[in-house]
Coordinates of C-alpha atoms and ligand atoms in Angstrom, one line a residue:
V9 CA -34.0 -14.5 6.5
K10 CA -30.5 -14.8 4.9
I11 CA -31.4 -11.8 3.0
M12 CA -32.4 -9.6 6.4
Q13 CA -29.3 -10.5 7.7
S14 CA -26.9 -9.3 4.9
E15 CA -28.9 -6.2 4.4
N16 CA -28.0 -5.4 8.0
M17 CA -24.8 -6.1 7.8
G18 CA -22.2 -3.5 7.4
T19 CA -19.4 -3.7 4.5
L20 CA -15.8 -3.1 4.7
Y21 CA -14.5 -1.1 2.2
G22 CA -10.9 -0.8 1.2
I23 CA -10.4 2.5 0.3
G24 CA -7.2 3.6 -1.9
V25 CA -6.0 7.1 -0.6
G26 CA -3.1 7.5 -3.5
P27 CA 0.4 8.1 -2.9
G28 CA 0.6 11.3 -1.0
D29 CA -1.0 14.1 -2.9
S30 CA -4.6 14.5 -1.2
E31 CA -6.3 15.4 -4.2
L32 CA -5.0 12.1 -6.0
L33 CA -8.2 10.4 -4.0
T34 CA -11.1 9.5 -6.0
L35 CA -14.7 10.6 -6.0
K36 CA -16.1 7.5 -4.9
G37 CA -13.0 7.3 -2.1
Y38 CA -13.9 10.8 -1.4
R39 CA -18.0 9.8 -1.3
L40 CA -17.2 6.8 1.2
L41 CA -15.4 8.6 3.6
Q42 CA -18.3 10.4 4.2
E43 CA -20.7 8.0 4.2
C44 CA -19.0 5.6 6.4
N45 CA -19.2 6.1 10.4
V46 CA -16.2 4.2 11.0
I47 CA -13.0 5.3 9.6
A48 CA -10.5 2.6 10.1
Y49 CA -6.3 3.1 9.4
P50 CA -3.3 1.0 9.8
K51 CA -0.5 2.0 12.0
K52 CA 2.7 0.2 12.9
N53 CA 2.6 0.8 16.6
A54 CA -0.1 2.4 18.9
D55 CA 1.4 5.8 19.2
E56 CA 2.5 6.1 15.5
N57 CA 0.7 8.2 12.9
S58 CA -0.8 6.8 9.7
Y59 CA 0.6 8.1 6.3
A60 CA -2.6 6.9 4.7
L61 CA -4.8 8.7 7.3
G62 CA -3.0 12.1 6.8
I63 CA -3.3 11.9 3.2
V64 CA -7.2 12.5 3.7
R65 CA -6.8 14.2 6.7
E66 CA -8.7 17.3 5.4
Y67 CA -11.5 15.2 4.1
V68 CA -12.5 13.6 7.4
N69 CA -14.2 15.0 10.0
Q70 CA -12.5 13.3 13.2
T71 CA -14.6 14.4 16.0
E72 CA -18.0 13.0 14.1
K73 CA -16.4 9.8 13.1
T74 CA -15.7 6.6 15.3
M75 CA -11.7 6.6 14.1
L76 CA -10.3 3.0 14.3
G77 CA -6.4 2.8 14.7
L78 CA -5.7 -1.1 13.8
V79 CA -2.1 -1.6 14.9
F80 CA -0.3 -4.0 12.4
P81 CA 3.0 -5.3 13.7
M82 CA 5.5 -4.9 11.3
T83 CA 7.0 -8.8 11.8
R84 CA 7.3 -12.2 10.5
N85 CA 7.2 -13.6 14.2
R86 CA 3.7 -15.7 13.5
A87 CA 3.6 -16.0 17.4
I88 CA 3.2 -12.1 17.5
L89 CA 1.1 -11.7 14.2
E90 CA -1.6 -14.2 14.6
P91 CA -3.6 -13.2 17.9
K92 CA -3.0 -9.6 17.1
W93 CA -4.7 -10.2 13.6
R94 CA -7.6 -12.1 15.2
E95 CA -7.7 -9.4 17.8
T96 CA -8.2 -6.9 14.6
V97 CA -10.6 -8.9 12.6
E98 CA -13.0 -9.3 15.8
T99 CA -13.1 -5.5 16.0
V100 CA -13.7 -4.7 12.8
W101 CA -16.5 -7.4 12.7
G102 CA -18.1 -6.0 15.7
Y103 CA -18.8 -3.0 13.9
L104 CA -19.8 -4.6 10.7
S105 CA -22.2 -7.0 12.3
K106 CA -24.0 -4.1 14.3
G107 CA -24.9 -2.7 10.6
Q108 CA -22.1 -0.1 10.4
D109 CA -19.6 0.3 7.4
V110 CA -16.1 0.5 8.2
A111 CA -13.8 2.5 5.8
F112 CA -10.0 1.4 5.5
V113 CA -7.6 3.6 4.3
T114 CA -5.2 2.4 2.3
E115 CA -2.4 4.2 1.0
G116 CA -1.7 3.7 -3.1
D117 CA -4.2 0.9 -4.1
P118 CA -5.8 -1.5 -1.6
M119 CA -5.2 -4.7 -3.9
V120 CA -1.5 -3.9 -4.6
F121 CA 0.9 -5.2 -1.7
S122 CA -1.5 -4.0 1.1
T123 CA -2.4 -4.6 4.6
F124 CA -6.2 -4.3 3.5
I125 CA -5.6 -7.8 1.2
H126 CA -4.5 -9.7 4.5
L127 CA -7.4 -7.8 6.7
G128 CA -10.3 -8.9 4.1
R129 CA -9.0 -12.3 3.3
L130 CA -8.7 -13.1 7.3
L131 CA -12.4 -11.5 8.1
K132 CA -13.7 -13.9 5.2
E133 CA -12.3 -16.4 6.3
L134 CA -13.6 -16.3 9.9
Y135 CA -16.9 -14.5 8.8
P136 CA -17.7 -15.8 5.3
Q137 CA -20.9 -14.1 5.6
A138 CA -18.7 -10.7 5.6
K139 CA -19.3 -8.0 2.5
V140 CA -16.1 -6.5 1.7
K141 CA -15.4 -4.4 -1.2
S142 CA -12.5 -1.9 -2.5
V143 CA -11.9 1.4 -4.1
P144 CA -9.2 1.5 -6.3
G145 CA -6.2 4.6 -5.5
V146 CA -3.3 5.8 -7.5
S147 CA -0.7 3.4 -6.8
S148 CA 3.2 5.0 -5.9
F149 CA 4.3 3.6 -9.1
H150 CA 1.5 5.1 -11.5
A151 CA 2.4 8.3 -9.5
A152 CA 6.0 7.8 -10.1
A153 CA 5.7 7.8 -13.8
S154 CA 4.1 10.9 -13.8
Q155 CA 6.2 12.7 -11.3
L156 CA 9.3 11.5 -13.3
Q157 CA 8.1 11.8 -16.5
V158 CA 9.2 8.7 -17.6
P159 CA 6.3 6.5 -19.3
F160 CA 6.3 2.9 -18.0
A161 CA 5.0 1.3 -21.2
D162 CA 4.6 2.0 -24.7
G163 CA 4.1 -0.2 -27.6
D164 CA 5.0 -3.6 -26.8
D165 CA 6.7 -2.7 -23.2
S166 CA 6.4 -4.8 -20.5
V167 CA 6.5 -3.7 -16.8
A168 CA 7.1 -5.6 -13.6
I169 CA 6.5 -4.6 -10.3
V170 CA 8.9 -6.6 -8.1
P171 CA 9.4 -6.5 -4.2
A172 CA 13.2 -6.4 -3.5
T173 CA 12.9 -9.1 -0.7
R174 CA 13.3 -11.5 -3.4
D175 CA 16.7 -13.0 -4.4
M176 CA 19.2 -11.5 -6.4
E177 CA 18.7 -14.4 -8.8
Q178 CA 15.5 -13.6 -9.7
M179 CA 15.6 -9.7 -9.7
K180 CA 18.4 -10.0 -12.0
R181 CA 15.6 -12.1 -14.4
M182 CA 13.2 -9.5 -14.0
L183 CA 15.8 -6.7 -15.2
E184 CA 16.8 -9.0 -18.2
L185 CA 13.4 -9.8 -19.1
H186 CA 11.2 -6.4 -18.8
D187 CA 11.7 -3.0 -20.2
C188 CA 10.6 -1.4 -16.9
I189 CA 10.8 -2.8 -13.8
V190 CA 9.9 -1.0 -10.3
F191 CA 11.4 -2.2 -7.4
I192 CA 9.5 -1.9 -4.0
K193 CA 10.7 -2.3 -0.6
I194 CA 14.1 -1.1 -1.6
A195 CA 15.3 0.3 1.6
K196 CA 17.2 -2.6 3.3
V197 CA 18.7 -3.9 0.0
F198 CA 19.3 -0.8 -1.8
D199 CA 23.3 -1.2 -2.3
T200 CA 23.1 -4.7 -3.4
I201 CA 20.5 -3.4 -6.1
L202 CA 22.8 -0.8 -7.4
D203 CA 25.7 -3.7 -7.9
L204 CA 23.1 -5.7 -9.9
L205 CA 22.2 -2.7 -11.9
T206 CA 25.7 -1.9 -12.4
E207 CA 26.6 -5.6 -13.4
L208 CA 24.0 -5.4 -16.2
G209 CA 25.0 -2.1 -17.4
L210 CA 21.6 -0.6 -16.3
E211 CA 23.3 2.3 -13.7
K212 CA 22.1 5.0 -15.7
N213 CA 18.4 3.8 -16.2
A214 CA 17.5 4.1 -12.2
F215 CA 15.3 6.6 -10.8
V216 CA 14.7 6.9 -7.0
V217 CA 11.3 8.4 -5.2
T218 CA 10.5 8.6 -1.9
K219 CA 7.3 10.0 -0.8
V220 CA 5.7 10.3 -4.3
T221 CA 3.3 12.9 -4.5
G222 CA 3.2 13.9 -0.9
P223 CA 4.7 17.1 0.7
D224 CA 7.8 15.3 1.6
E225 CA 8.7 14.0 -1.8
M226 CA 11.9 13.5 -3.1
I227 CA 13.4 12.2 -6.6
W228 CA 16.8 11.1 -7.4
T229 CA 17.4 11.1 -11.2
D230 CA 21.2 9.3 -10.3
A231 CA 20.5 6.6 -8.3
S232 CA 24.3 6.2 -7.1
E233 CA 24.4 9.2 -5.3
L234 CA 21.9 7.3 -2.8
R235 CA 25.0 4.4 -2.3
G236 CA 25.6 4.2 1.5
K237 CA 22.4 6.3 2.7
K238 CA 19.6 5.3 4.6
L239 CA 16.3 5.3 3.1
G240 CA 13.0 5.8 3.8
Y241 CA 10.3 2.6 3.7
L242 CA 8.4 4.7 1.2
T243 CA 11.1 4.3 -1.6
L244 CA 10.9 2.9 -4.7
M245 CA 13.1 2.3 -7.1
V246 CA 12.4 2.8 -11.5
V247 CA 14.7 0.9 -14.0
R248 CA 13.8 2.1 -17.5
K249 CA 15.4 0.8 -20.3
Ligands
LIG19 C1 3.2 -2.3 1.2 S1 3.6 -1.8 -0.3 C2 2.1 -0.4 -0.9 C3 1.9 -0.2 -2.1 C4 0.8 0.6 -2.3 N1 -0.5 -0.3 -1.7 C5 0.5 0.9 -3.8 O1 -0.2 0.6 -4.4 O2 1.5 2.0 -3.8 C6 4.8 -0.2 0.2 C7 5.9 -0.4 -0.7 O3 5.6 0.2 -2.0 C8 6.7 1.6 -2.1 N2 5.6 2.9 -1.7 C9 4.6 3.0 -1.4 N3 4.1 4.1 -1.5 C10 4.9 4.7 -1.8 C11 5.2 6.7 -2.0 N4 3.9 7.4 -1.2 N5 6.4 6.6 -2.5 C12 7.3 5.8 -2.9 N6 7.3 4.7 -2.6 C13 6.3 4.2 -2.2 C14 7.4 1.8 -1.3 O4 8.9 0.7 -2.1 C15 7.0 0.9 -0.3 O5 8.2 0.0 0.1

């Protein structure tokens, strides 16, 4: 009976769609987008476009699919987050339990700093029988290496991927320890990172990329030009020694 049940159940797929260029989707990701009837995508609020969905728009026939926009509020307030997350999990489970596969598109890779991680985890917590899989995608930092033509690692080099939400002491330690450091989520603390780079004599080693490989990509090879400027959320910094 158990086997029957799980055979009739749909799978939640986290599909990495890459960082912007729609040609960076994998063939496996493409196939699953064709095969799954329900395409879920993350958005910050009800009337905002999804960057991830935009990347694969040309491959998804939105009139034939069930399009499921899932709102993930950008807040740390648990009283807002928890009921909203639960509601989202219940919505997804509604499809899976009826035997429908759900493809959740994620920008970059689904297992790297993504909403899919939390969605999959909470789904498994509430419904341990749920089937969850993911298809890797090209991460923003992988794409940045190619766009900048800056090799991230060679020989014995080590690389660190660091959310700039860490405290300054920790970020400084990362800069001292590794040969290549990628800071993500830098927009709000950008000037403070610049100060840290100057302190360590690394200001000439920093590159900044926004919306890497996408149609609106921007690259700065001199990070100090950006001091005091407002940066978009999809911006990262590469520091290469
Ligand atoms: C929540 S993480 C998502 C990471 C994503 N799953 C990946 O594999 O690249 C968001 C942060 O990653 C970086 N990022 C994501 N996509 C980007 C892009 N297309 N261009 C530049 N930076 C990006 C930014 O620093 C952003 O604040």
